[in-house]
PDB file of C-alpha atoms and ligand atoms in Angstrom:
ATOM      1  CA  MET G   1      -0.038  31.266  17.350  1.00 38.00           C
ATOM      2  CA  ALA G   2      -1.632  29.052  14.746  1.00 46.00           C
ATOM      3  CA  THR G   3      -1.748  31.648  11.973  1.00 47.00           C
ATOM      4  CA  PRO G   4       1.991  32.498  11.826  1.00 49.00           C
ATOM      5  CA  LEU G   5       2.751  28.785  11.941  1.00 47.00           C
ATOM      6  CA  LEU G   6       0.371  28.117   9.071  1.00 47.00           C
ATOM      7  CA  ILE G   7       1.868  30.934   7.019  1.00 48.00           C
ATOM      8  CA  LEU G   8       5.354  29.618   7.753  1.00 45.00           C
ATOM      9  CA  THR G   9       4.314  26.150   6.645  1.00 47.00           C
ATOM     10  CA  ILE G  10       2.785  27.444   3.430  1.00 45.00           C
ATOM     11  CA  LEU G  11       5.857  29.582   2.716  1.00 43.00           C
ATOM     12  CA  SER G  12       8.214  26.666   3.236  1.00 49.00           C
ATOM     13  CA  LEU G  13       6.052  24.497   0.973  1.00 46.00           C
ATOM     14  CA  VAL G  14       6.184  27.164  -1.729  1.00 44.00           C
ATOM     15  CA  ALA G  15       9.948  27.507  -1.279  1.00 45.00           C
ATOM     16  CA  ALA G  16      10.508  23.777  -1.465  1.00 51.00           C
ATOM     17  CA  GLY G  17       7.968  23.124  -4.215  1.00 58.00           C
ATOM     18  CA  ILE G  18       4.818  21.081  -3.694  1.00 67.00           C
ATOM     19  CA  ASP G  19       5.131  17.414  -2.869  1.00 72.00           C
ATOM     20  CA  ALA G  20       2.908  16.404  -5.787  1.00 80.00           C
ATOM     21  CA  GLY G  21       4.513  13.022  -6.348  1.00 90.00           C
ATOM     22  CA  HIS G  22       4.808  11.103  -9.593  1.00 95.00           C
ATOM     23  CA  ASN G  23       1.988   9.171 -11.224  1.00 96.00           C
ATOM     24  CA  VAL G  24       2.304   5.412 -11.251  1.00 96.00           C
ATOM     25  CA  THR G  25       0.137   3.061 -13.313  1.00 95.00           C
ATOM     26  CA  ILE G  26      -2.240   0.773 -11.444  1.00 91.00           C
ATOM     27  CA  SER G  27      -1.850  -2.871 -12.480  1.00 91.00           C
ATOM     28  CA  LEU G  28      -3.871  -5.978 -11.732  1.00 88.00           C
ATOM     29  CA  LEU G  29      -2.451  -9.222 -10.436  1.00 87.00           C
ATOM     30  CA  ASP G  30      -4.515 -11.622 -12.434  1.00 78.00           C
ATOM     31  CA  SER G  31      -3.858 -14.678 -10.326  1.00 67.00           C
ATOM     32  CA  ALA G  32      -6.711 -17.159 -10.136  1.00 49.00           C
ATOM     33  CA  ILE G  33      -6.916 -17.556  -6.370  1.00 58.00           C
ATOM     34  CA  ALA G  34      -6.330 -14.041  -5.086  1.00 57.00           C
ATOM     35  CA  ARG G  35      -9.431 -11.876  -5.317  1.00 59.00           C
ATOM     36  CA  GLY G  36     -10.513  -8.534  -3.922  1.00 57.00           C
ATOM     37  CA  ALA G  37     -13.719  -8.187  -1.971  1.00 58.00           C
ATOM     38  CA  ASP G  38     -15.909  -7.652  -5.024  1.00 62.00           C
ATOM     39  CA  GLY G  39     -14.301 -10.491  -6.955  1.00 66.00           C
ATOM     40  CA  THR G  40     -12.021  -8.340  -9.132  1.00 73.00           C
ATOM     41  CA  PRO G  41      -8.280  -9.187  -9.118  1.00 81.00           C
ATOM     42  CA  PRO G  42      -6.141  -7.313  -6.567  1.00 82.00           C
ATOM     43  CA  ALA G  43      -4.356  -4.155  -7.696  1.00 86.00           C
ATOM     44  CA  TYR G  44      -0.874  -2.763  -7.191  1.00 90.00           C
ATOM     45  CA  ALA G  45       1.312   0.086  -8.428  1.00 93.00           C
ATOM     46  CA  TYR G  46       5.059  -0.381  -8.886  1.00 97.00           C
ATOM     47  CA  SER G  47       7.768   2.238  -9.241  1.00 97.00           C
ATOM     48  CA  PRO G  48      11.174   0.578  -9.876  1.00 97.00           C
ATOM     49  CA  GLY G  49      14.234   1.522  -7.839  1.00 98.00           C
ATOM     50  CA  PHE G  50      17.262   3.209  -9.353  1.00 97.00           C
ATOM     51  CA  GLY G  51      20.832   4.307  -8.551  1.00 97.00           C
ATOM     52  CA  ASP G  52      22.076   2.970  -5.247  1.00 96.00           C
ATOM     53  CA  GLY G  53      18.476   2.165  -4.282  1.00 97.00           C
ATOM     54  CA  VAL G  54      18.176  -0.847  -6.620  1.00 97.00           C
ATOM     55  CA  ASP G  55      18.654  -3.371  -3.813  1.00 98.00           C
ATOM     56  CA  ASN G  56      16.146  -1.726  -1.503  1.00 98.00           C
ATOM     57  CA  TRP G  57      12.421  -2.496  -1.442  1.00 98.00           C
ATOM     58  CA  HIS G  58       9.530  -0.671   0.149  1.00 98.00           C
ATOM     59  CA  VAL G  59       6.165  -2.438   0.225  1.00 97.00           C
ATOM     60  CA  PHE G  60       3.273  -0.200   1.230  1.00 95.00           C
ATOM     61  CA  LEU G  61      -0.085  -1.633   2.327  1.00 92.00           C
ATOM     62  CA  GLU G  62      -3.282   0.265   1.863  1.00 81.00           C
ATOM     63  CA  ASN G  63      -6.242  -1.386   3.458  1.00 60.00           C
ATOM     64  CA  VAL G  64      -9.667  -0.997   4.998  1.00 54.00           C
ATOM     65  CA  ASP G  65     -11.792  -3.142   7.263  1.00 47.00           C
ATOM     66  CA  ASP G  66     -15.258  -1.949   6.350  1.00 52.00           C
ATOM     67  CA  CYS G  67     -15.430  -4.397   3.514  1.00 54.00           C
ATOM     68  CA  LEU G  68     -19.154  -4.471   2.951  1.00 56.00           C
ATOM     69  CA  ASN G  69     -19.574  -0.753   2.331  1.00 58.00           C
ATOM     70  CA  ARG G  70     -16.251   0.018   0.773  1.00 59.00           C
ATOM     71  CA  CYS G  71     -16.183  -2.773  -1.774  1.00 62.00           C
ATOM     72  CA  ARG G  72     -18.846  -0.850  -3.658  1.00 61.00           C
ATOM     73  CA  TYR G  73     -16.332   1.977  -4.079  1.00 58.00           C
ATOM     74  CA  PRO G  74     -12.703   2.337  -5.256  1.00 56.00           C
ATOM     75  CA  LEU G  75     -11.323   1.425  -1.821  1.00 54.00           C
ATOM     76  CA  GLY G  76     -12.574  -2.132  -2.150  1.00 58.00           C
ATOM     77  CA  SER G  77     -12.803  -2.736  -5.863  1.00 69.00           C
ATOM     78  CA  SER G  78      -9.891  -2.819  -8.283  1.00 75.00           C
ATOM     79  CA  ALA G  79     -12.217  -2.192 -11.199  1.00 76.00           C
ATOM     80  CA  LYS G  80     -13.655   0.939  -9.603  1.00 76.00           C
ATOM     81  CA  LEU G  81     -10.220   2.024  -8.400  1.00 79.00           C
ATOM     82  CA  ILE G  82      -8.813   2.013 -11.930  1.00 83.00           C
ATOM     83  CA  SER G  83     -11.785   3.729 -13.535  1.00 83.00           C
ATOM     84  CA  THR G  84     -12.032   6.441 -10.852  1.00 82.00           C
ATOM     85  CA  LYS G  85      -8.304   7.178 -10.897  1.00 86.00           C
ATOM     86  CA  ASN G  86      -7.991   7.003 -14.680  1.00 91.00           C
ATOM     87  CA  GLY G  87      -5.455   4.229 -14.370  1.00 92.00           C
ATOM     88  CA  SER G  88      -2.768   5.794 -12.183  1.00 94.00           C
ATOM     89  CA  VAL G  89      -2.122   7.160  -8.698  1.00 91.00           C
ATOM     90  CA  PRO G  90       0.331   9.725  -7.350  1.00 93.00           C
ATOM     91  CA  PHE G  91       3.175   8.329  -5.229  1.00 95.00           C
ATOM     92  CA  GLU G  92       3.706  10.867  -2.460  1.00 93.00           C
ATOM     93  CA  GLY G  93       5.439  11.123   0.926  1.00 93.00           C
ATOM     94  CA  MET G  94       7.581   8.055   1.561  1.00 94.00           C
ATOM     95  CA  LEU G  95       6.733   6.904  -1.980  1.00 96.00           C
ATOM     96  CA  ASN G  96       7.927  10.095  -3.695  1.00 96.00           C
ATOM     97  CA  ASN G  97      10.831   9.563  -6.126  1.00 97.00           C
ATOM     98  CA  ASN G  98      12.230  13.075  -5.638  1.00 96.00           C
ATOM     99  CA  SER G  99      15.067  13.205  -3.079  1.00 96.00           C
ATOM    100  CA  THR G 100      14.043  16.713  -1.982  1.00 95.00           C
ATOM    101  CA  PHE G 101      10.819  15.361  -0.486  1.00 95.00           C
ATOM    102  CA  ASN G 102      11.846  11.809   0.310  1.00 96.00           C
ATOM    103  CA  PRO G 103      15.606  11.798   0.978  1.00 96.00           C
ATOM    104  CA  ASP G 104      15.791   8.311   2.529  1.00 96.00           C
ATOM    105  CA  PHE G 105      13.661   6.195   0.210  1.00 97.00           C
ATOM    106  CA  TYR G 106      13.266   8.125  -3.063  1.00 97.00           C
ATOM    107  CA  ASN G 107      15.245   5.655  -5.194  1.00 98.00           C
ATOM    108  CA  TRP G 108      13.968   2.417  -3.634  1.00 98.00           C
ATOM    109  CA  HIS G 109      11.674   0.022  -5.446  1.00 98.00           C
ATOM    110  CA  MET G 110       8.236   1.110  -4.285  1.00 98.00           C
ATOM    111  CA  PHE G 111       5.332  -1.270  -4.415  1.00 97.00           C
ATOM    112  CA  LYS G 112       1.907  -0.196  -3.257  1.00 94.00           C
ATOM    113  CA  ILE G 113      -0.747  -2.853  -2.650  1.00 92.00           C
ATOM    114  CA  PHE G 114      -4.240  -1.427  -2.786  1.00 83.00           C
ATOM    115  CA  TYR G 115      -7.430  -1.950  -0.844  1.00 66.00           C
ATOM    116  CA  CYS G 116      -9.831  -4.645  -1.963  1.00 61.00           C
ATOM    117  CA  ASP G 117      -9.298  -7.120   0.794  1.00 65.00           C
ATOM    118  CA  GLY G 118     -11.319  -5.919   3.770  1.00 68.00           C
ATOM    119  CA  SER G 119      -9.482  -7.802   6.531  1.00 79.00           C
ATOM    120  CA  SER G 120      -5.940  -6.466   6.798  1.00 84.00           C
ATOM    121  CA  PHE G 121      -4.850  -9.184   4.365  1.00 88.00           C
ATOM    122  CA  MET G 122      -5.680 -11.925   6.886  1.00 89.00           C
ATOM    123  CA  SER G 123      -8.767 -13.657   5.454  1.00 85.00           C
ATOM    124  CA  ASN G 124      -8.598 -16.886   3.509  1.00 87.00           C
ATOM    125  CA  VAL G 125     -12.107 -18.107   2.756  1.00 85.00           C
ATOM    126  CA  GLU G 126     -12.732 -20.177  -0.345  1.00 84.00           C
ATOM    127  CA  ASP G 127     -16.508 -19.698  -0.498  1.00 85.00           C
ATOM    128  CA  VAL G 128     -18.020 -16.462  -1.676  1.00 81.00           C
ATOM    129  CA  ASP G 129     -20.247 -14.827   0.964  1.00 80.00           C
ATOM    130  CA  THR G 130     -23.590 -15.425  -0.739  1.00 83.00           C
ATOM    131  CA  LYS G 131     -25.487 -12.870   1.341  1.00 82.00           C
ATOM    132  CA  HIS G 132     -23.333  -9.953   0.216  1.00 75.00           C
ATOM    133  CA  ASN G 133     -21.611 -11.522  -2.807  1.00 74.00           C
ATOM    134  CA  LEU G 134     -18.197 -10.728  -1.345  1.00 75.00           C
ATOM    135  CA  THR G 135     -14.888 -12.600  -1.378  1.00 76.00           C
ATOM    136  CA  TYR G 136     -12.648 -12.737   1.696  1.00 78.00           C
ATOM    137  CA  ARG G 137      -9.204 -13.780   0.468  1.00 80.00           C
ATOM    138  CA  GLY G 138      -6.824 -11.104   1.701  1.00 83.00           C
ATOM    139  CA  ALA G 139      -4.152 -13.529   2.904  1.00 88.00           C
ATOM    140  CA  ARG G 140      -4.007 -14.951  -0.611  1.00 87.00           C
ATOM    141  CA  ILE G 141      -3.662 -11.458  -2.067  1.00 86.00           C
ATOM    142  CA  TYR G 142      -0.714 -10.770   0.246  1.00 91.00           C
ATOM    143  CA  ASP G 143       0.940 -14.115  -0.601  1.00 92.00           C
ATOM    144  CA  ALA G 144       0.392 -13.673  -4.344  1.00 90.00           C
ATOM    145  CA  MET G 145       1.912 -10.180  -4.219  1.00 92.00           C
ATOM    146  CA  MET G 146       4.987 -11.457  -2.352  1.00 95.00           C
ATOM    147  CA  GLU G 147       5.384 -14.297  -4.869  1.00 94.00           C
ATOM    148  CA  GLU G 148       5.389 -11.663  -7.573  1.00 92.00           C
ATOM    149  CA  LEU G 149       8.028  -9.502  -5.855  1.00 95.00           C
ATOM    150  CA  LEU G 150      10.554 -12.070  -4.663  1.00 96.00           C
ATOM    151  CA  PRO G 151      11.722 -13.299  -8.092  1.00 94.00           C
ATOM    152  CA  ILE G 152      11.994  -9.809  -9.597  1.00 94.00           C
ATOM    153  CA  GLY G 153      14.646  -8.843  -7.040  1.00 96.00           C
ATOM    154  CA  MET G 154      13.073  -8.425  -3.613  1.00 97.00           C
ATOM    155  CA  GLY G 155      14.367 -11.865  -2.606  1.00 96.00           C
ATOM    156  CA  ASN G 156      17.921 -10.476  -2.685  1.00 96.00           C
ATOM    157  CA  ALA G 157      17.134  -7.150  -1.045  1.00 98.00           C
ATOM    158  CA  LYS G 158      19.732  -5.454   1.142  1.00 98.00           C
ATOM    159  CA  ASN G 159      17.006  -3.429   2.828  1.00 98.00           C
ATOM    160  CA  ALA G 160      13.299  -4.199   2.941  1.00 98.00           C
ATOM    161  CA  LEU G 161      10.601  -2.046   4.438  1.00 98.00           C
ATOM    162  CA  LEU G 162       6.958  -2.939   5.005  1.00 98.00           C
ATOM    163  CA  SER G 163       4.750   0.018   5.797  1.00 97.00           C
ATOM    164  CA  GLY G 164       1.095   0.951   5.884  1.00 94.00           C
ATOM    165  CA  THR G 165      -1.355   3.566   7.050  1.00 89.00           C
ATOM    166  CA  SER G 166      -4.503   3.111   9.147  1.00 85.00           C
ATOM    167  CA  ALA G 167      -5.877  -0.379   8.474  1.00 83.00           C
ATOM    168  CA  GLY G 168      -2.764  -0.849   6.312  1.00 89.00           C
ATOM    169  CA  GLY G 169      -0.769   0.025   9.435  1.00 92.00           C
ATOM    170  CA  LEU G 170      -2.634  -2.705  11.292  1.00 91.00           C
ATOM    171  CA  ALA G 171      -1.891  -5.064   8.388  1.00 92.00           C
ATOM    172  CA  THR G 172       1.789  -4.126   8.765  1.00 95.00           C
ATOM    173  CA  ILE G 173       1.761  -5.173  12.442  1.00 96.00           C
ATOM    174  CA  LEU G 174      -0.040  -8.416  11.622  1.00 95.00           C
ATOM    175  CA  HIS G 175       2.304  -9.321   8.761  1.00 96.00           C
ATOM    176  CA  CYS G 176       5.706  -8.178  10.005  1.00 96.00           C
ATOM    177  CA  ASP G 177       7.000 -11.584  11.140  1.00 97.00           C
ATOM    178  CA  LYS G 178       5.735 -13.239   7.993  1.00 96.00           C
ATOM    179  CA  PHE G 179       7.363 -10.505   5.896  1.00 98.00           C
ATOM    180  CA  GLN G 180      10.705 -10.856   7.673  1.00 98.00           C
ATOM    181  CA  SER G 181      10.708 -14.621   7.094  1.00 98.00           C
ATOM    182  CA  LEU G 182      10.880 -14.018   3.315  1.00 97.00           C
ATOM    183  CA  PHE G 183      14.444 -12.690   3.470  1.00 98.00           C
ATOM    184  CA  HIS G 184      18.001 -13.872   4.001  1.00 96.00           C
ATOM    185  CA  LYS G 185      19.484 -13.316   7.442  1.00 96.00           C
ATOM    186  CA  THR G 186      21.673 -10.540   5.997  1.00 97.00           C
ATOM    187  CA  THR G 187      18.713  -8.443   4.773  1.00 98.00           C
ATOM    188  CA  ARG G 188      17.824  -5.528   7.018  1.00 98.00           C
ATOM    189  CA  VAL G 189      14.035  -5.655   7.455  1.00 98.00           C
ATOM    190  CA  LYS G 190      12.030  -2.856   9.078  1.00 98.00           C
ATOM    191  CA  PHE G 191       8.396  -1.868   9.544  1.00 97.00           C
ATOM    192  CA  VAL G 192       6.486   1.371   9.780  1.00 96.00           C
ATOM    193  CA  SER G 193       2.951   1.116  11.112  1.00 96.00           C
ATOM    194  CA  ASP G 194       1.409   4.544  10.666  1.00 93.00           C
ATOM    195  CA  THR G 195      -1.712   4.978  12.846  1.00 89.00           C
ATOM    196  CA  GLY G 196      -2.163   1.218  12.756  1.00 89.00           C
ATOM    197  CA  PHE G 197      -3.112   0.427  16.344  1.00 88.00           C
ATOM    198  CA  PHE G 198      -6.828   0.585  17.119  1.00 83.00           C
ATOM    199  CA  VAL G 199      -7.836   0.787  20.749  1.00 83.00           C
ATOM    200  CA  HIS G 200     -10.931  -1.169  21.754  1.00 82.00           C
ATOM    201  CA  GLY G 201     -13.279   1.521  22.941  1.00 80.00           C
ATOM    202  CA  GLN G 202     -16.094   3.789  21.954  1.00 79.00           C
ATOM    203  CA  ASP G 203     -15.498   5.561  18.661  1.00 71.00           C
ATOM    204  CA  TYR G 204     -15.044   9.254  19.398  1.00 65.00           C
ATOM    205  CA  LEU G 205     -17.269  10.045  16.416  1.00 64.00           C
ATOM    206  CA  ASP G 206     -20.224   8.108  17.864  1.00 58.00           C
TER     207      ASP G 206
HETATM  208  C1  NAG S   1      12.601  17.650  -7.024  1.00 70.76           C
HETATM  209  O1  NAG S   1      11.721  18.660  -6.643  1.00 70.76           O
HETATM  210  C2  NAG S   1      12.336  19.935  -6.586  1.00 70.76           C
HETATM  211  C3  NAG S   1      11.336  20.911  -5.969  1.00 70.76           C
HETATM  212  O2  NAG S   1      10.112  20.903  -6.696  1.00 70.76           O
HETATM  213  C4  NAG S   1      12.763  20.332  -7.975  1.00 70.76           C
HETATM  214  O3  NAG S   1      13.404  21.595  -7.929  1.00 70.76           O
HETATM  215  C5  NAG S   1      13.742  19.286  -8.504  1.00 70.76           C
HETATM  216  O4  NAG S   1      14.053  19.563  -9.843  1.00 70.76           O
HETATM  217  C6  NAG S   1      13.140  17.908  -8.412  1.00 70.76           C
HETATM  218  N1  NAG S   1      14.157  16.918  -8.710  1.00 70.76           N
HETATM  219  C7  NAG S   1      14.072  16.081  -9.713  1.00 70.76           C
HETATM  220  C8  NAG S   1      15.248  15.190  -9.926  1.00 70.76           C
HETATM  221  O5  NAG S   1      13.083  15.998 -10.432  1.00 70.76           O
HETATM  222  C1  NAG S   2      -0.701  13.055 -12.375  1.00 70.76           C
HETATM  223  O1  NAG S   2      -2.001  12.897 -12.865  1.00 70.76           O
HETATM  224  C2  NAG S   2      -2.872  13.974 -12.528  1.00 70.76           C
HETATM  225  C3  NAG S   2      -4.280  13.601 -12.939  1.00 70.76           C
HETATM  226  O2  NAG S   2      -4.292  13.055 -14.217  1.00 70.76           O
HETATM  227  C4  NAG S   2      -2.363  15.244 -13.200  1.00 70.76           C
HETATM  228  O3  NAG S   2      -3.188  16.341 -12.865  1.00 70.76           O
HETATM  229  C5  NAG S   2      -0.951  15.515 -12.718  1.00 70.76           C
HETATM  230  O4  NAG S   2      -0.409  16.626 -13.391  1.00 70.76           O
HETATM  231  C6  NAG S   2      -0.055  14.313 -12.945  1.00 70.76           C
HETATM  232  N1  NAG S   2       1.209  14.541 -12.273  1.00 70.76           N
HETATM  233  C7  NAG S   2       2.377  14.438 -12.895  1.00 70.76           C
HETATM  234  C8  NAG S   2       3.581  14.714 -12.058  1.00 70.76           C
HETATM  235  O5  NAG S   2       2.478  14.116 -14.066  1.00 70.76           O
HETATM  236  C1  NAG S   3     -21.330 -11.352  -7.686  1.00 70.76           C
HETATM  237  O1  NAG S   3     -20.069 -10.783  -8.027  1.00 70.76           O
HETATM  238  C2  NAG S   3     -19.527 -11.294  -9.233  1.00 70.76           C
HETATM  239  C3  NAG S   3     -18.145 -10.690  -9.373  1.00 70.76           C
HETATM  240  O2  NAG S   3     -17.319 -11.322  -8.474  1.00 70.76           O
HETATM  241  C4  NAG S   3     -20.439 -10.919 -10.381  1.00 70.76           C
HETATM  242  O3  NAG S   3     -19.899 -11.451 -11.580  1.00 70.76           O
HETATM  243  C5  NAG S   3     -21.821 -11.462 -10.137  1.00 70.76           C
HETATM  244  O4  NAG S   3     -22.691 -11.014 -11.135  1.00 70.76           O
HETATM  245  C6  NAG S   3     -22.344 -11.015  -8.778  1.00 70.76           C
HETATM  246  N1  NAG S   3     -23.593 -11.704  -8.481  1.00 70.76           N
HETATM  247  C7  NAG S   3     -24.639 -11.060  -7.989  1.00 70.76           C
HETATM  248  C8  NAG S   3     -25.840 -11.902  -7.704  1.00 70.76           C
HETATM  249  O5  NAG S   3     -24.641  -9.855  -7.781  1.00 70.76           O
HETATM  250  C1  NAG S   4     -10.372  11.199 -14.949  1.00 70.76           C
HETATM  251  O1  NAG S   4     -10.753  11.673 -16.234  1.00 70.76           O
HETATM  252  C2  NAG S   4     -12.012  12.325 -16.246  1.00 70.76           C
HETATM  253  C3  NAG S   4     -12.383  12.591 -17.673  1.00 70.76           C
HETATM  254  O2  NAG S   4     -11.300  13.129 -18.373  1.00 70.76           O
HETATM  255  C4  NAG S   4     -11.925  13.580 -15.369  1.00 70.76           C
HETATM  256  O3  NAG S   4     -13.164  14.235 -15.329  1.00 70.76           O
HETATM  257  C5  NAG S   4     -11.517  13.182 -13.957  1.00 70.76           C
HETATM  258  O4  NAG S   4     -11.311  14.341 -13.166  1.00 70.76           O
HETATM  259  C6  NAG S   4     -10.235  12.377 -13.972  1.00 70.76           C
HETATM  260  N1  NAG S   4      -9.965  11.877 -12.624  1.00 70.76           N
HETATM  261  C7  NAG S   4      -8.760  11.965 -12.075  1.00 70.76           C
HETATM  262  C8  NAG S   4      -8.627  11.407 -10.693  1.00 70.76           C
HETATM  263  O5  NAG S   4      -7.781  12.438 -12.641  1.00 70.76           O
HETATM  264  C1  NAG S   5       9.796  10.020 -10.994  1.00 70.76           C
HETATM  265  O1  NAG S   5       8.913   9.218 -11.743  1.00 70.76           O
HETATM  266  C2  NAG S   5       8.387   9.872 -12.890  1.00 70.76           C
HETATM  267  C3  NAG S   5       7.348   8.963 -13.492  1.00 70.76           C
HETATM  268  O2  NAG S   5       7.831   7.683 -13.648  1.00 70.76           O
HETATM  269  C4  NAG S   5       9.527  10.212 -13.851  1.00 70.76           C
HETATM  270  O3  NAG S   5       9.008  10.880 -14.954  1.00 70.76           O
HETATM  271  C5  NAG S   5      10.525  11.076 -13.119  1.00 70.76           C
HETATM  272  O4  NAG S   5      11.627  11.313 -13.953  1.00 70.76           O
HETATM  273  C6  NAG S   5      10.991  10.398 -11.839  1.00 70.76           C
HETATM  274  N1  NAG S   5      11.811  11.309 -11.093  1.00 70.76           N
HETATM  275  C7  NAG S   5      13.017  10.984 -10.674  1.00 70.76           C
HETATM  276  C8  NAG S   5      13.714  12.014  -9.833  1.00 70.76           C
HETATM  277  O5  NAG S   5      13.518   9.911 -10.955  1.00 70.76           O
END
């Protein structure tokens, strides 16, 4: 059963073209208080909306919890993220700007906030962890990003979507009320938490 299905999937992908996405430049938010886990400024990538999508905003959260290990790598360090990715990342899936692959959101403003926080954007600790030389200021990163987005148009959004995958999906659950409170009553605000709920239990990999 699996083989014909796989072939069918591959054929339909070939017929439709490959969802390769468009490359979007990674930028740093050089605000003084917001810092990623390794002390580098937090990173984002922004693809502006167009056509009848100009009043619609999609904020996507990428995030991990294993701060200590991952901050040594691109997932937790803006500096390493930019050097490893050569300065840009592909926007795919719900971030794709081609209506064939992303019919509902392709022309929305799309704003991806990267890893580098380590706590689902909840931590707000002034002191640097001296043992590991890490900074836990995710809540400040989230706030600084929102402050950046509201004046450039998100404050008057007709539709606003907060989404995230994995730990970013957890961050979406944790931030949804706070996100909704940024908007006028007339703005339609929705959330997509993709694999964002973690059950307390033994890890199946253990
Ligand atoms: C979207 O992707 C399809 C399939 O690859 C392609 O044929 C089409 O030209 C693309 N549309 C735009 C506007 O780039
Ligand atoms: C995006 O960048 C990658 C790596 O540099 C490159 O291989 C790819 O062709 C680029 N995609 C587009 C759509 O330009
Ligand atoms: C701690 O990290 C900062 C970057 O935030 C770096 O400048 C400094 O050299 C590091 N200190 C140690 C002891 O590794
Ligand atoms: C970045 O550029 C280097 C050197 O040109 C190349 O080897 C590497 O594959 C590139 N990485 C990506 C993610 O495109
Ligand atoms: C998608 O974004 C890329 C890079 O910014 C751009 O070259 C391309 O024209 C865009 N596609 C559409 C359909 O707007």
